[in-house]
Coordinates of C-alpha atoms in Angstrom, one line a residue:
X1 CA 0.0 0.0 0.0
X2 CA 2.0 3.0 -1.3
X3 CA 1.3 6.6 -0.5
X4 CA 2.2 9.8 -2.5
X5 CA 5.4 11.4 -1.4
X6 CA 3.6 14.7 -0.8
X7 CA 0.1 15.9 -0.6
X8 CA 0.8 19.5 0.3
X9 CA -0.8 20.8 -2.9
X10 CA -4.0 18.9 -2.4
X11 CA -4.1 19.9 1.2
X12 CA -3.5 23.5 0.4
X13 CA -6.7 23.5 -1.7
X14 CA -8.8 22.3 1.3
X15 CA -10.2 24.9 3.6
X16 CA -8.6 25.0 7.0
X17 CA -10.9 23.7 9.7
X18 CA -12.5 26.4 11.8
X19 CA -11.4 27.0 15.3
X20 CA -14.9 26.8 16.6
X21 CA -15.3 23.2 15.2
X22 CA -12.2 22.0 17.0
X23 CA -13.1 23.9 20.1
X24 CA -16.4 22.1 20.3
X25 CA -14.7 18.8 20.1
X26 CA -12.1 19.9 22.7
X27 CA -14.8 20.9 25.1
X28 CA -16.6 17.5 24.7
X29 CA -13.3 15.6 25.4
X30 CA -12.4 17.8 28.4
X31 CA -9.4 19.2 26.5
X32 CA -8.1 22.8 26.9
X33 CA -8.6 25.6 24.4
X34 CA -7.4 24.8 20.9
X35 CA -3.8 26.1 20.3
X36 CA -1.9 26.5 17.1
X37 CA -0.1 23.5 15.7
X38 CA 3.5 23.1 16.9
X39 CA 6.2 23.9 14.3
X40 CA 7.3 20.3 14.2
X41 CA 3.9 19.3 12.7
X42 CA 4.8 19.1 9.0
X43 CA 1.5 18.6 7.2
X44 CA 1.7 16.8 3.9
X45 CA 5.1 15.4 4.5
X46 CA 5.8 11.7 4.0
X47 CA 9.2 10.5 5.1
X48 CA 8.5 6.8 4.2
X49 CA 7.3 4.7 1.3
X50 CA 4.9 2.9 3.6
X51 CA 3.1 4.3 6.7
X52 CA 3.2 2.6 10.0
X53 CA 0.9 2.9 13.1
X54 CA 2.8 6.0 14.4
X55 CA 2.1 8.0 11.2
X56 CA -1.1 9.6 10.1
X57 CA -2.8 9.4 6.8
X58 CA -5.1 11.8 8.6
X59 CA -4.8 13.4 12.0
X60 CA -6.6 15.9 14.2
X61 CA -5.1 18.0 17.1
X62 CA -7.1 18.2 20.3
X63 CA -4.5 19.6 22.8
X64 CA -2.8 18.0 24.5
X65 CA -3.7 15.0 22.4
X66 CA -3.2 14.0 18.8
X67 CA -5.3 11.4 17.0
X68 CA -3.8 9.7 14.0
X69 CA -4.9 7.0 11.6
X70 CA -2.6 5.1 9.3
X71 CA -5.3 3.7 7.0
X72 CA -8.6 5.7 7.2
X73 CA -9.6 8.9 5.4
X74 CA -11.5 10.4 8.4
X75 CA -11.5 10.4 12.2
X76 CA -14.7 9.9 14.2
X77 CA -15.3 12.3 17.1
X78 CA -14.1 10.5 20.3
X79 CA -16.4 10.1 23.2
X80 CA -14.1 8.1 25.5
X81 CA -13.1 10.4 28.3
X82 CA -16.6 11.5 29.5
X83 CA -18.6 9.7 32.1
X84 CA -21.5 9.2 29.6
X85 CA -24.1 6.8 31.1
X86 CA -24.7 3.5 29.3
X87 CA -28.5 4.0 29.1
X88 CA -31.0 3.0 26.4
X89 CA -32.4 6.0 24.6
X90 CA -35.8 6.4 22.8
X91 CA -34.6 4.0 20.0
X92 CA -33.3 1.3 22.4
X93 CA -29.6 2.2 21.7
X94 CA -27.0 3.7 23.9
X95 CA -26.2 6.9 22.1
X96 CA -22.5 8.1 21.8
X97 CA -21.1 5.3 24.0
X98 CA -22.8 2.4 22.1
X99 CA -20.1 0.0 21.1
X100 CA -22.3 -1.2 18.2
X101 CA -22.9 2.2 16.7
X102 CA -19.7 4.3 17.3
X103 CA -16.0 3.5 17.7
X104 CA -14.9 3.1 21.3
X105 CA -11.6 2.2 23.1
X106 CA -10.1 -1.2 22.3
X107 CA -11.1 -3.8 24.9
X108 CA -8.6 -6.7 25.2
X109 CA -11.3 -9.0 26.8
X110 CA -13.5 -8.6 23.6
X111 CA -11.0 -8.3 20.7
X112 CA -13.6 -9.1 18.1
X113 CA -15.4 -5.8 19.0
X114 CA -13.2 -4.0 16.4
X115 CA -15.2 -5.3 13.4
X116 CA -18.8 -4.5 14.2
X117 CA -20.7 -3.8 10.9
X118 CA -20.8 -0.2 9.8
X119 CA -24.0 1.7 9.3
X120 CA -24.8 3.0 5.8
X121 CA -22.6 0.4 4.0
X122 CA -25.4 -2.0 2.9
X123 CA -28.0 -1.7 0.1
X124 CA -31.6 -1.2 1.0
X125 CA -32.4 -4.7 -0.4
X126 CA -29.9 -6.3 2.0
X127 CA -31.6 -7.9 5.0
X128 CA -28.8 -6.6 7.3
X129 CA -30.1 -3.0 6.8
X130 CA -32.6 -4.0 9.5
X131 CA -29.8 -3.9 12.1
X132 CA -30.1 -0.1 12.2
X133 CA -33.9 0.0 11.8
X134 CA -35.6 2.3 14.2
X135 CA -39.1 1.4 15.4
X136 CA -42.2 3.6 14.9
X137 CA -45.3 3.4 17.0
X138 CA -47.3 2.5 13.9
X139 CA -45.4 -0.8 13.9
X140 CA -47.1 -1.7 17.2
X141 CA -50.2 -4.0 17.0
X142 CA -52.1 -4.0 20.4
X143 CA -54.1 -7.0 21.5
X144 CA -57.8 -6.6 20.7
X145 CA -60.6 -6.5 23.3
X146 CA -58.3 -6.1 26.3
X147 CA -57.5 -3.4 28.8
X148 CA -53.8 -4.3 28.8
X149 CA -51.7 -2.0 26.6
X150 CA -49.7 -4.9 25.2
X151 CA -49.3 -6.4 21.8
X152 CA -46.9 -7.5 19.1
X153 CA -44.6 -6.0 16.5
X154 CA -46.4 -6.0 13.2
X155 CA -46.1 -9.3 11.2
X156 CA -44.4 -7.6 8.3
X157 CA -41.6 -6.3 10.5
X158 CA -41.2 -9.6 12.3
X159 CA -40.9 -11.3 8.9
X160 CA -38.1 -8.8 8.0
X161 CA -36.3 -9.6 11.2
X162 CA -36.7 -13.3 10.6
X163 CA -34.8 -12.8 7.3
X164 CA -31.9 -11.3 9.3
X165 CA -32.0 -14.4 11.5
X166 CA -31.8 -16.6 8.5
X167 CA -28.7 -14.7 7.2
X168 CA -27.0 -15.3 10.6
X169 CA -27.8 -19.0 10.5
X170 CA -26.2 -19.3 7.1
X171 CA -23.2 -17.4 8.3
X172 CA -22.9 -19.7 11.3
X173 CA -22.9 -22.8 9.0
X174 CA -20.0 -21.4 7.1
X175 CA -18.3 -20.7 10.3
X176 CA -18.7 -24.3 11.4
X177 CA -17.5 -25.6 8.0
X178 CA -14.3 -23.6 8.4
X179 CA -13.5 -25.8 11.5
X180 CA -12.7 -22.7 13.5
X181 CA -14.7 -24.0 16.5
X182 CA -12.6 -27.2 16.5
X183 CA -9.4 -25.2 16.8
X184 CA -10.7 -23.0 19.5
X185 CA -11.5 -24.9 22.7
X186 CA -13.2 -21.8 24.2
X187 CA -15.4 -21.1 21.2
X188 CA -18.5 -19.0 22.1
X189 CA -20.1 -19.0 18.6
X190 CA -22.9 -21.5 19.5
X191 CA -23.8 -19.6 22.7
X192 CA -24.0 -16.3 21.0
X193 CA -26.3 -17.9 18.4
X194 CA -28.5 -19.2 21.1
X195 CA -28.8 -15.7 22.6
X196 CA -29.8 -14.3 19.2
X197 CA -32.4 -16.9 18.7
X198 CA -33.8 -16.4 22.3
X199 CA -34.1 -12.6 21.6
X200 CA -36.0 -13.2 18.4
X201 CA -38.3 -15.9 19.8
X202 CA -39.1 -13.6 22.8
X203 CA -40.1 -10.8 20.4
X204 CA -42.1 -13.1 18.1
X205 CA -44.1 -15.1 20.6
X206 CA -44.8 -13.0 23.7
X207 CA -47.0 -9.9 23.9
X208 CA -45.1 -6.9 25.2
X209 CA -45.6 -3.3 26.0
X210 CA -44.5 -0.8 23.4
X211 CA -41.6 0.2 25.7
X212 CA -40.3 -3.4 26.0
X213 CA -40.8 -4.1 22.2
X214 CA -38.2 -1.3 21.6
X215 CA -35.8 -3.0 24.0
X216 CA -36.4 -6.4 22.5
X217 CA -35.8 -5.3 19.0
X218 CA -32.6 -3.4 20.1
X219 CA -31.4 -6.5 21.9
X220 CA -32.0 -8.7 18.8
X221 CA -30.0 -6.2 16.7
X222 CA -27.1 -6.2 19.1
X223 CA -27.0 -10.0 19.3
X224 CA -27.0 -10.3 15.5
X225 CA -24.0 -7.8 15.3
X226 CA -22.2 -9.8 18.0
X227 CA -22.6 -13.0 15.9
X228 CA -21.3 -11.5 12.7
X229 CA -18.4 -9.8 14.5
X230 CA -17.4 -13.0 16.3
X231 CA -17.4 -15.0 13.2
X232 CA -15.6 -12.4 11.1
X233 CA -12.9 -12.0 13.7
X234 CA -12.0 -15.7 14.0
X235 CA -12.2 -16.3 10.2
X236 CA -10.7 -13.2 8.8
X237 CA -8.9 -11.1 11.4
X238 CA -6.9 -13.7 13.3
X239 CA -5.3 -15.3 10.2
X240 CA -4.2 -11.8 9.0
X241 CA -2.7 -11.0 12.4
X242 CA -0.9 -14.3 12.8
X243 CA 0.6 -14.3 9.3
X244 CA 0.6 -10.7 8.1
X245 CA 1.2 -10.0 4.4
X246 CA 3.2 -6.9 3.4
X247 CA 2.1 -4.4 2.2
X248 CA -0.8 -4.3 4.6
X249 CA -4.3 -4.4 3.1
X250 CA -6.4 -1.3 2.8
X251 CA -8.9 -0.7 5.6
X252 CA -12.3 -2.4 5.3
X253 CA -15.1 0.3 5.3
X254 CA -17.6 -2.3 6.4
X255 CA -16.0 -2.5 9.9
X256 CA -16.6 0.1 12.6
X257 CA -13.0 0.3 13.9
X258 CA -11.6 1.3 17.3
X259 CA -9.6 3.8 19.3
X260 CA -6.5 2.8 21.2
X261 CA -3.6 4.4 23.1
X262 CA -1.3 1.4 22.5
X263 CA 1.0 1.6 19.4
X264 CA 1.4 -2.1 19.5
X265 CA -2.4 -2.7 19.3
X266 CA -2.6 -0.1 16.5
X267 CA 0.1 -1.8 14.5
X268 CA -1.5 -5.2 14.9
X269 CA -4.9 -4.0 13.8
X270 CA -3.3 -2.1 10.9
X271 CA -1.9 -5.4 9.6
X272 CA -5.4 -6.8 9.3
X273 CA -7.0 -3.8 7.5
X274 CA -9.1 -2.7 10.5
X275 CA -9.9 1.0 10.9
X276 CA -7.8 2.2 13.8
X277 CA -7.2 5.5 15.5
X278 CA -4.2 6.0 17.7
X279 CA -4.5 8.6 20.6
X280 CA -1.2 9.9 21.8
X281 CA 0.3 13.0 23.4
X282 CA 1.3 15.8 21.1
X283 CA 4.9 15.6 22.4
X284 CA 5.3 12.2 20.8
X285 CA 4.9 13.7 17.3
X286 CA 8.4 14.4 15.9
X287 CA 9.7 15.9 12.7
X288 CA 10.0 12.4 11.4
X289 CA 6.3 11.6 11.8
X290 CA 4.4 11.5 8.6
X291 CA 1.2 13.6 8.7
X292 CA -0.5 13.7 5.3
X293 CA -3.7 15.6 6.0
X294 CA -5.4 17.5 8.9
X295 CA -9.1 16.8 9.3
X296 CA -12.0 17.8 11.6
X297 CA -13.5 14.8 13.6
X298 CA -16.8 13.7 12.0
X299 CA -19.9 13.9 14.2
X300 CA -22.2 11.0 15.0
X301 CA -25.9 10.8 14.1
X302 CA -27.4 9.5 17.3
X303 CA -30.7 9.6 19.1
X304 CA -30.2 11.1 22.6
X305 CA -33.8 11.7 23.7
X306 CA -35.2 9.5 26.4
X307 CA -38.2 7.3 25.9
X308 CA -41.6 9.0 26.1
X309 CA -44.9 7.3 26.4
X310 CA -46.6 7.7 23.0
X311 CA -50.1 8.0 24.5
X312 CA -49.7 9.7 27.9
X313 CA -46.7 11.7 26.7
X314 CA -44.6 11.5 29.9
X315 CA -40.9 10.5 30.1
X316 CA -40.1 7.1 31.3
X317 CA -36.3 6.6 30.9
X318 CA -34.7 3.2 30.8
X319 CA -32.4 2.3 33.7
X320 CA -28.7 3.3 33.7
X321 CA -26.4 0.3 33.2
X322 CA -23.0 2.0 33.7
X323 CA -21.5 5.4 34.2
X324 CA -17.8 5.9 33.5
X325 CA -15.1 6.1 30.8
X326 CA -14.8 3.9 27.8
X327 CA -13.2 0.7 29.2
X328 CA -13.9 -3.0 29.9
X329 CA -16.9 -2.2 32.3
X330 CA -18.5 0.0 29.6
X331 CA -18.0 -2.6 27.0
X332 CA -19.5 -5.3 29.3
X333 CA -22.5 -3.1 30.1
X334 CA -23.3 -2.8 26.4
X335 CA -23.2 -6.6 26.0
X336 CA -25.8 -7.5 28.6
X337 CA -28.8 -9.5 27.2
X338 CA -32.1 -9.8 29.1
X339 CA -33.7 -13.2 29.8
X340 CA -37.2 -13.8 28.8
X341 CA -38.5 -13.9 32.3
X342 CA -36.9 -10.5 33.0
X343 CA -39.0 -8.6 30.4
X344 CA -42.6 -7.6 30.9
X345 CA -44.8 -10.3 29.3
X346 CA -48.5 -11.0 29.5
X347 CA -49.7 -14.5 28.7
X348 CA -53.0 -14.3 30.7
X349 CA -55.7 -12.0 29.1
X350 CA -58.9 -10.7 30.6
X351 CA -62.0 -12.9 30.0
X352 CA -65.5 -12.0 29.4
X353 CA -68.5 -12.9 31.5
X354 CA -68.8 -16.3 30.0
X355 CA -65.3 -17.2 31.1
X356 CA -63.8 -17.5 27.6
X357 CA -60.7 -15.6 26.5
X358 CA -61.2 -12.6 24.3
X359 CA -57.8 -13.0 22.7
X360 CA -58.3 -16.3 20.9
X361 CA -57.4 -19.8 21.7
X362 CA -53.6 -19.3 21.4
X363 CA -53.7 -16.7 24.2
X364 CA -56.4 -18.4 26.3
X365 CA -56.0 -17.9 30.1
X366 CA -57.9 -19.1 33.2
X367 CA -61.5 -18.3 33.9
X368 CA -62.6 -14.9 35.2
X369 CA -62.5 -16.2 38.7
X370 CA -58.7 -16.6 38.6
X371 CA -57.9 -13.6 36.5
X372 CA -56.5 -10.4 38.1
X373 CA -58.5 -7.2 37.7
X374 CA -57.1 -4.4 35.5
X375 CA -56.1 -2.1 38.5
X376 CA -54.3 -5.0 40.2
X377 CA -52.5 -5.8 36.9
X378 CA -51.4 -2.1 36.7
X379 CA -50.2 -2.2 40.3
X380 CA -48.1 -5.3 39.5
X381 CA -46.6 -3.6 36.5
X382 CA -45.6 -0.6 38.5
X383 CA -44.1 -2.8 41.2
X384 CA -42.0 -4.7 38.6
X385 CA -41.0 -1.5 36.9
X386 CA -39.5 -0.2 40.2
X387 CA -37.6 -3.3 40.9
X388 CA -34.0 -3.7 39.8
X389 CA -34.0 -6.0 36.8
X390 CA -31.1 -8.5 36.8
X391 CA -29.4 -9.1 33.5
X392 CA -27.5 -11.9 31.9
X393 CA -24.1 -11.4 30.5
X394 CA -21.4 -13.6 29.0
X395 CA -19.4 -13.5 32.3
X396 CA -22.3 -15.1 34.1
X397 CA -21.8 -18.3 32.2
X398 CA -18.4 -19.2 33.6
X399 CA -18.0 -23.0 33.0
X400 CA -17.9 -25.6 35.7
X401 CA -15.5 -28.5 35.6
X402 CA -18.2 -30.8 34.3
X403 CA -19.1 -28.4 31.5
X404 CA -15.5 -28.0 30.5
X405 CA -15.3 -31.8 30.2
X406 CA -18.3 -31.9 28.0
X407 CA -16.9 -29.2 25.7
X408 CA -19.9 -26.8 26.2
X409 CA -18.2 -24.1 28.3
X410 CA -18.7 -20.4 27.9
X411 CA -15.7 -18.7 29.6
X412 CA -15.9 -15.3 31.3
X413 CA -14.6 -12.5 29.0
X414 CA -11.7 -11.8 31.4
X415 CA -10.6 -15.4 31.1
X416 CA -11.0 -15.7 27.3
X417 CA -7.4 -15.4 25.9
X418 CA -8.2 -15.5 22.2
X419 CA -4.8 -14.4 21.1
X420 CA -2.1 -16.8 21.8
X421 CA 1.7 -16.6 21.6
X422 CA 3.1 -14.0 19.3
X423 CA -0.4 -12.5 18.6
X424 CA -0.8 -11.6 22.2
X425 CA 2.6 -9.9 22.2
X426 CA 1.6 -8.0 19.2
X427 CA -1.5 -6.6 20.9
X428 CA 0.4 -5.6 24.0
X429 CA 3.1 -3.9 21.9

């Protein structure tokens, strides 16, 4: 992968980024006021035939830090130093700190998190476009002849999500045929697939409130991304890291990428064509550092508003899962998946005076003598809403000795050492 010896002419034609734009980014990242570039920053100068992880195909200066990328044409705005809460927004996602929507810091416990699919890179006819689909209240179909405000996602939308599930199943079959699980004694591919199927079945078979349908769809989308990322990492990334081919491949625009402060991690990801952005102190930039172009960090397109009841129009925010910087705990909080019995479900419907269910035979419940009244149901709902909902996470499924002997273990992320030997050394620099 060669680069031009100089891009000063092309860079001179570009407008200089405004101070106000950089200042807004600096304020968001708790950086001081923007200062002029030091004299040692030689923009458009390339001292080498090939760039390495310390050089910048593009860079941005947020004093006292510099963010460079050796392989991407732009730099996303970093949201890694703020104590932004991991909390579902109105669309069921986590806003700026969502590891599935915006690049975050590299997490050694989840190395496959560097290749989440990128929004906007798929055709409208591709089923994977539904991974970024945002629900509308018109997609909610309430149960008829009942006082409970519960229902299902429309059949059309459920069919579209089922197509996504079929794509994941086909991808998993290719993953198994590659015999990667046989070479990896701690393979989690099957368990992640089960989580994805559980999320879809819960959405497809149980009546939920509109608020919980938003959560269920978002959980399904996240579990699908986790499946694709896990399979791509072990089939495509690890071979490139273990046996790198020089010159390194161009970056893959279908992958989300990652921030890191470790030059060794940046170099390892650079070998595999993963979008990577190295954060370092401005004093580490010398006259021998190649900086080809200065850019302004691009802004995300995120929903930050909290959930509001579409009928009564009052805010009802989702619970906060984590507050802190972008690290392992933040990454773990974004990967929590709810069990079926931890989400609000209604399988017993009100009955009429004759004692027959008004929701059809598939939703038939007990007679009216054993059915709770509507006020009592509402009280139970409020009581459950105020309770702290436990969550399931990959770390909860640490294997026992018997499970390890059967080969069906799911290790805790902190114990999962996916990179062995020289590969681990490459990530640690």
